[in-house]
Short mmCIF file of C-alpha atoms in Angstrom, two decimals:
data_model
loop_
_atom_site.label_atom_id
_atom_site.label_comp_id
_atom_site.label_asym_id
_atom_site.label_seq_id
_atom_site.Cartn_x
_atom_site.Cartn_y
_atom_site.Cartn_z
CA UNK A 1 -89.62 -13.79 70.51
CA UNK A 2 -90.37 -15.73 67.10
CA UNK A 3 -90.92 -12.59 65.37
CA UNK A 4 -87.46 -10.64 66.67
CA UNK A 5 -85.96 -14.35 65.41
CA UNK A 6 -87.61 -13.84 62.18
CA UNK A 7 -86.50 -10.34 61.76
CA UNK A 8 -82.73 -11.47 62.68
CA UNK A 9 -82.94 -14.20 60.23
CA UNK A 10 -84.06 -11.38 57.26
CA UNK A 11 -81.15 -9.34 58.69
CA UNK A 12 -78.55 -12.29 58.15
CA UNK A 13 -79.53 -13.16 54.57
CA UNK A 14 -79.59 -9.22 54.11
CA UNK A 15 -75.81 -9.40 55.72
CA UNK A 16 -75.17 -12.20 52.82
CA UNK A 17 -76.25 -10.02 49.84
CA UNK A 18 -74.39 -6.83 50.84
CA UNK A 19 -71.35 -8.86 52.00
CA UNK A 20 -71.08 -10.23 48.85
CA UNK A 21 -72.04 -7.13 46.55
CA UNK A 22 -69.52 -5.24 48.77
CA UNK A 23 -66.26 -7.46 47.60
CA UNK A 24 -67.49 -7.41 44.45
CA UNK A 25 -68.64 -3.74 43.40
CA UNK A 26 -66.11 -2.51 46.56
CA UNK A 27 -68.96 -0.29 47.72
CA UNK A 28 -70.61 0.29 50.59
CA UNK A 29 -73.60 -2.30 52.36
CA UNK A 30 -75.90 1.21 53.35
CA UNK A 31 -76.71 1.50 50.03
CA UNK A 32 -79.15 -1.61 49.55
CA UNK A 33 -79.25 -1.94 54.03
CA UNK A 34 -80.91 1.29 54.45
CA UNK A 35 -84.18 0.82 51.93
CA UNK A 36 -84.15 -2.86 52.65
CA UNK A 37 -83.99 -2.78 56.64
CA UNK A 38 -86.39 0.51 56.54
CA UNK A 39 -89.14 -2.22 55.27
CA UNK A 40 -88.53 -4.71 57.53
CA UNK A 41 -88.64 -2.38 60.37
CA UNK A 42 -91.83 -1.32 59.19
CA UNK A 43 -93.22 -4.50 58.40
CA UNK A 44 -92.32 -6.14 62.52
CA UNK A 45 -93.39 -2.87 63.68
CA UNK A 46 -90.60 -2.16 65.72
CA UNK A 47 -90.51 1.97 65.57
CA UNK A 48 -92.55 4.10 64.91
CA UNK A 49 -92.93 5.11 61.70
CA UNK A 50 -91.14 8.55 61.57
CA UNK A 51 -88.42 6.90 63.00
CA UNK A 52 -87.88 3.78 60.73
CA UNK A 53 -85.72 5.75 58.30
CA UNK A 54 -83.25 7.09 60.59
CA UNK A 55 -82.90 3.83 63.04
CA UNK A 56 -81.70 2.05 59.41
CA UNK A 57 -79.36 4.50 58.47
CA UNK A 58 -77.83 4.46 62.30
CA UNK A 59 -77.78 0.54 62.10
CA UNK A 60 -76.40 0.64 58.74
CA UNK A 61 -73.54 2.79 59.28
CA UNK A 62 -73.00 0.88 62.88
CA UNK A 63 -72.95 -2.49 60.70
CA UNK A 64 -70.29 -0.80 58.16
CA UNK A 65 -67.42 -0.40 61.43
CA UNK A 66 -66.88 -3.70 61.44
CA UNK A 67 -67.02 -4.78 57.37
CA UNK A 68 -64.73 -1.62 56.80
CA UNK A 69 -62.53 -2.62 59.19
CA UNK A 70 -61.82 -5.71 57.59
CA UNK A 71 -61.61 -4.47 54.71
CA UNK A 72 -58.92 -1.64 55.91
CA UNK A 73 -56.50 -4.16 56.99
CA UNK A 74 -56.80 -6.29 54.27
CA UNK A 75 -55.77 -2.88 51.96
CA UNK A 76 -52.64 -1.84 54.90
CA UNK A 77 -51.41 -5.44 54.43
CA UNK A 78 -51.14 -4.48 50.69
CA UNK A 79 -49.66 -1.00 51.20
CA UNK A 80 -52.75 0.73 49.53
CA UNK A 81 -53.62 2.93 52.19
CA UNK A 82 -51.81 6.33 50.85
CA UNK A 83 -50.83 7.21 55.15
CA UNK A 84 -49.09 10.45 53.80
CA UNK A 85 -52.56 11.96 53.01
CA UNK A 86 -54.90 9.83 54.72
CA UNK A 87 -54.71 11.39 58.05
CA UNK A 88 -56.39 15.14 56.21
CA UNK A 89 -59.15 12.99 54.66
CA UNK A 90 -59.74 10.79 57.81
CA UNK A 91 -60.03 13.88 60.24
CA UNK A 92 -62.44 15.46 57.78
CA UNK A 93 -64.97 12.80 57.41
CA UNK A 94 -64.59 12.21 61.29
CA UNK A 95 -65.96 15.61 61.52
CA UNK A 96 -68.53 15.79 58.80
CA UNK A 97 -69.76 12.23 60.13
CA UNK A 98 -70.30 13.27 63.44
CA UNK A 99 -72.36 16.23 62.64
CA UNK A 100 -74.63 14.00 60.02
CA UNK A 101 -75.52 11.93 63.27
CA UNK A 102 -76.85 14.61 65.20
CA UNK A 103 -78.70 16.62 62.20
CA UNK A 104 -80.29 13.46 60.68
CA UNK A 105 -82.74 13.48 63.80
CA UNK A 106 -83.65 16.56 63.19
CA UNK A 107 -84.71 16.70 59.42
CA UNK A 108 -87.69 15.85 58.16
CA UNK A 109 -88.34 11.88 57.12
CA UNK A 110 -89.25 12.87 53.64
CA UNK A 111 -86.29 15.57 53.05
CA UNK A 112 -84.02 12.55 54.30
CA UNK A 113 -85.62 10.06 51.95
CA UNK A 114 -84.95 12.77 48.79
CA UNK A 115 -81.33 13.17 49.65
CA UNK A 116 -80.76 9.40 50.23
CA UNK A 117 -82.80 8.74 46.55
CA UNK A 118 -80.36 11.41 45.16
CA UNK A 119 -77.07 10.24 46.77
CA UNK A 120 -78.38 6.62 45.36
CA UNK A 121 -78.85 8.10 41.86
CA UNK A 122 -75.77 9.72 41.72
CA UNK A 123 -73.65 6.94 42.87
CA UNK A 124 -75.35 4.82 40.42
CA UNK A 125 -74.32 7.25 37.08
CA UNK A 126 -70.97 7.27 38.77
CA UNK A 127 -70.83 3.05 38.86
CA UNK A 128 -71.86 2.78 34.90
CA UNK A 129 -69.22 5.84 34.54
CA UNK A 130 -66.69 4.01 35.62
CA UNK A 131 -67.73 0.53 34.15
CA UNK A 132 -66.51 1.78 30.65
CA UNK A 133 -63.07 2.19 32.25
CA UNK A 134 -62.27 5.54 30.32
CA UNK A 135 -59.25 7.55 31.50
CA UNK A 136 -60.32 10.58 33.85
CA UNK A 137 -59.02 13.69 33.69
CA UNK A 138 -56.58 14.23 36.97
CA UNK A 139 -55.32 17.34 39.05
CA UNK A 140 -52.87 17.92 41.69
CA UNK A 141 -53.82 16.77 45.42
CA UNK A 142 -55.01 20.08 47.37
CA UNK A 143 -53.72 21.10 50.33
CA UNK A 144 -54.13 19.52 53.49
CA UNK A 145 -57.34 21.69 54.79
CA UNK A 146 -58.90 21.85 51.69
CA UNK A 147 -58.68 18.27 51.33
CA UNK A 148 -60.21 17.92 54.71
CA UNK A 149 -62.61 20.46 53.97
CA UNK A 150 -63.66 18.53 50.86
CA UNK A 151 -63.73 15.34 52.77
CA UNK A 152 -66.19 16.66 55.70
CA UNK A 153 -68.92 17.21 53.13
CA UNK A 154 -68.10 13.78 51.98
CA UNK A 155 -68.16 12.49 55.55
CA UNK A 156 -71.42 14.37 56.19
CA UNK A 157 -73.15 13.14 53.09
CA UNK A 158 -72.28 9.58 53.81
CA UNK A 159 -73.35 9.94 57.46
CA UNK A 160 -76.31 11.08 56.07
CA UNK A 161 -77.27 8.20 53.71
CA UNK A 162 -75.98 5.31 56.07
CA UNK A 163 -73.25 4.52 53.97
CA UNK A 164 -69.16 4.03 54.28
CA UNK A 165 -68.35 6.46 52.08
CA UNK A 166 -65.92 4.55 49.45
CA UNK A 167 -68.85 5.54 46.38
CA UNK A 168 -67.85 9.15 47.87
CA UNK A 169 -64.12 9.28 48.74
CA UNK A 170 -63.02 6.95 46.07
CA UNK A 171 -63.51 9.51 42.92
CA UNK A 172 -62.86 12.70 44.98
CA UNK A 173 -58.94 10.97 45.19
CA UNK A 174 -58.78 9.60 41.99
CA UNK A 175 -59.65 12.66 40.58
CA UNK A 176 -56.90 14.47 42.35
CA UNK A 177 -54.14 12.26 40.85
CA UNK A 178 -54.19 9.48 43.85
CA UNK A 179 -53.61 5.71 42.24
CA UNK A 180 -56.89 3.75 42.47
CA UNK A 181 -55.97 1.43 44.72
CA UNK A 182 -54.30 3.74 46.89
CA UNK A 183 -57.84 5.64 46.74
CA UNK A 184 -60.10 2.55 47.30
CA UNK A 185 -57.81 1.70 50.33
CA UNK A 186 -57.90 5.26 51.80
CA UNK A 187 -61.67 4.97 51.66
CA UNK A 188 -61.72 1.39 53.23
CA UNK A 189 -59.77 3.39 56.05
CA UNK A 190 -62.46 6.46 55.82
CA UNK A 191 -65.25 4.02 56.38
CA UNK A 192 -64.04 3.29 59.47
CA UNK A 193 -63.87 7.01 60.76
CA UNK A 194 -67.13 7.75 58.93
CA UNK A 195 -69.49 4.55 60.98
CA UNK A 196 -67.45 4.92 64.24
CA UNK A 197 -68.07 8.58 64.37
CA UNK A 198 -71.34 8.92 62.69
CA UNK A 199 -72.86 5.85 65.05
CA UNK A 200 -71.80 7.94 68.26
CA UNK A 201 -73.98 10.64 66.51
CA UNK A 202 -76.71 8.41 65.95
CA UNK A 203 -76.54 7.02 69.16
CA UNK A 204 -76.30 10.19 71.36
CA UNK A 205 -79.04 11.99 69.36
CA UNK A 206 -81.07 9.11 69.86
CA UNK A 207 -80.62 8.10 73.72
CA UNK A 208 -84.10 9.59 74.92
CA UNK A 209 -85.50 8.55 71.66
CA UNK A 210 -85.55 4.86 72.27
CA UNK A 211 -85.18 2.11 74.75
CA UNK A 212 -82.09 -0.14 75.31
CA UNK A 213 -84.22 -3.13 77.04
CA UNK A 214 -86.05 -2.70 73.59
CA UNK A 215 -82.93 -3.51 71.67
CA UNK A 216 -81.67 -0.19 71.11
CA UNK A 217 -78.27 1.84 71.47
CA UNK A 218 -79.89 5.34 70.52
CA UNK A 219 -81.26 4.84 66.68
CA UNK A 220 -78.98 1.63 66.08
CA UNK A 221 -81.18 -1.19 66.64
CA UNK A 222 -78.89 -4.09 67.83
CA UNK A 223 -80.77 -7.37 66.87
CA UNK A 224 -80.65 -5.86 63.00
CA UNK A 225 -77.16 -4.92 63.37
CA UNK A 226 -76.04 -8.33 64.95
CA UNK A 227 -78.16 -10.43 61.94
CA UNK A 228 -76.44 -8.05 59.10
CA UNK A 229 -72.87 -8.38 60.66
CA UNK A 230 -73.13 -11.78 61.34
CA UNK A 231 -73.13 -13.28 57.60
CA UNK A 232 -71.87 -9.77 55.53
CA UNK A 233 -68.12 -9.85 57.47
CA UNK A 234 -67.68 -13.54 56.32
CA UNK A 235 -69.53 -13.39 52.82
CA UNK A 236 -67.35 -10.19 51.66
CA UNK A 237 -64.23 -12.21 50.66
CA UNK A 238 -66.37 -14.46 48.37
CA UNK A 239 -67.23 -11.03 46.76
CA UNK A 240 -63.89 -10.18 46.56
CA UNK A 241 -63.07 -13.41 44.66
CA UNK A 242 -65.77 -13.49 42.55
CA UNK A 243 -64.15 -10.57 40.47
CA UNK A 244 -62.10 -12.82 38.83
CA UNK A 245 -65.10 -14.94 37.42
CA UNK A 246 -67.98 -12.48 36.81
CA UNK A 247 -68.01 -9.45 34.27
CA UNK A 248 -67.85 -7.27 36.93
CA UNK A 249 -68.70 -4.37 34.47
CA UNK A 250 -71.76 -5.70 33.39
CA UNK A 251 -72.92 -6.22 37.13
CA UNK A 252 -72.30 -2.46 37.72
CA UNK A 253 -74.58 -1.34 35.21
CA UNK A 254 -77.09 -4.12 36.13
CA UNK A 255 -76.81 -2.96 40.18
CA UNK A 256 -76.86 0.81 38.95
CA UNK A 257 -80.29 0.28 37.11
CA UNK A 258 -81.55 -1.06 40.52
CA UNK A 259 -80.45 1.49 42.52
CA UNK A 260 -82.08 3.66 41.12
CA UNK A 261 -85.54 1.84 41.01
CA UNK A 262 -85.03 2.02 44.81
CA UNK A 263 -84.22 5.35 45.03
CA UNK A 264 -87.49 6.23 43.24
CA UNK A 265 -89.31 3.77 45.36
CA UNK A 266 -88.41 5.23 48.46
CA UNK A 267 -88.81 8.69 47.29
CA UNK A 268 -92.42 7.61 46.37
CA UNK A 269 -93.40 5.45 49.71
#
């Protein structure tokens, strides 16, 4: 009992840093959860070891639901979430989320590991990208089922990694003409679709896996998921106003750099 306390109390002050990076940055928690909660799985022994990965992308993306839903209604109380295109982008990433949570039981730990370190790194160019605020070049939106299309692999990707999917969705729109803000509150929308829909994956693939009266809803691990959710849902508007006191910029670049030191890390474990 001390131990799953222990663990719980990691998982809140985890929930504080990704809260708080999340209203900052406006990304996504799975990105520092996954490699974070994949060592302290392994260090209280609670899975085995073949499973640790994919039980903290499941509880990741289960944690996400409820941040991005905050976050979504904050952005519809705004009027940034673009509702003439959002329902094409939300249907595809329901679909390419839903398929990630059934297929991530079934590949390898160590191909897993290489797309999440990959995903990382290129989310990470992307963040000091966009720190030196340059115009991009735009194009018109696609049509509906291509846009969908696009946004399944998007979904499925995300899905994949354990993560909501802005780092994804966000540049996809802006590229295709959308405002920004319109873009980053279409995403805040997506991440809803994408954790709702990828969890039932993760949790129907992983029903004979694991044990509820062990704490688990298929691969989402519940006492993690409560500790993270716990702190991150009321720590994410402190984020948010911090942007108007810290050179946001500069924290990009400085969070890019360590993303990719864990995406080599895990790659390397």
């Amino acid at each position: 009992m001390y131990e799953l306390g222990l663990l719980v109390a990691y998982c809140a002050l985890l929930g504080c840093v990704v809260g708080f990076l999340a209203g900052l940055l406006g990304i996504g928690g799975g990105l520092i959860i996954v490699p974070v909660l994949s060592a302290l799985l392994l260090t209280f022994n609670v899975a085995p070891a073949e499973n640790i990965l994919v039980i903290a992308i499941a509880t990741s993306l289960a944690s996400i639901l409820f941040t991005s839903t905050s976050s979504a209604l904050a952005h519809h109380k705004n009027a940034n979430v673009p509702w003439a295109i959002a329902p094409w982008v939300m249907s595809g990433v329901a679909i390419g989320a839903l398929i990630s949570g059934f297929a991530a039981s079934l590949i390898p730990e160590q191909v897993l590991r290489t797309v999440f370190a990959v995903s990382v790194v290129f989310i990470a160019l992307r963040m000091v990208l966009s720190a030196r605020n340059k115009p991009l070049r735009v194009k018109p939106l696609p049509a509906g089922p291509i846009l969908a299309s696009l946004c399944a692999i998007m979904g499925a990707l995300s899905g994949l990694i354990g993560i909501g999917g802005g780092a994804l969705i966000v540049p996809l729109l802006h590229y295709y003409s959308v405002d920004i803000k319109k873009a980053i509150g279409c995403a805040a929308a997506c991440g809803i679709v994408i954790a709702l829909f990828g969890s039932i994956g993760y949790i129907s693939a992983g029903w004979q896996v694991t044990d509820l009266a062990h704490g688990f809803a298929g691969f989402v691990y519940l006492p993690a998921l409560f500790g993270i959710v716990v702190t991150s849902w009321f720590i994410a508007p402190m984020g948010a106003k911090a942007t108007h006191y810290l050179p946001v910029n500069t924290i990009k670049k400085v969070f890019a750099v360590l993303l990719v030191i864990i995406a080599i890390k895990m790659v390397l474990s």
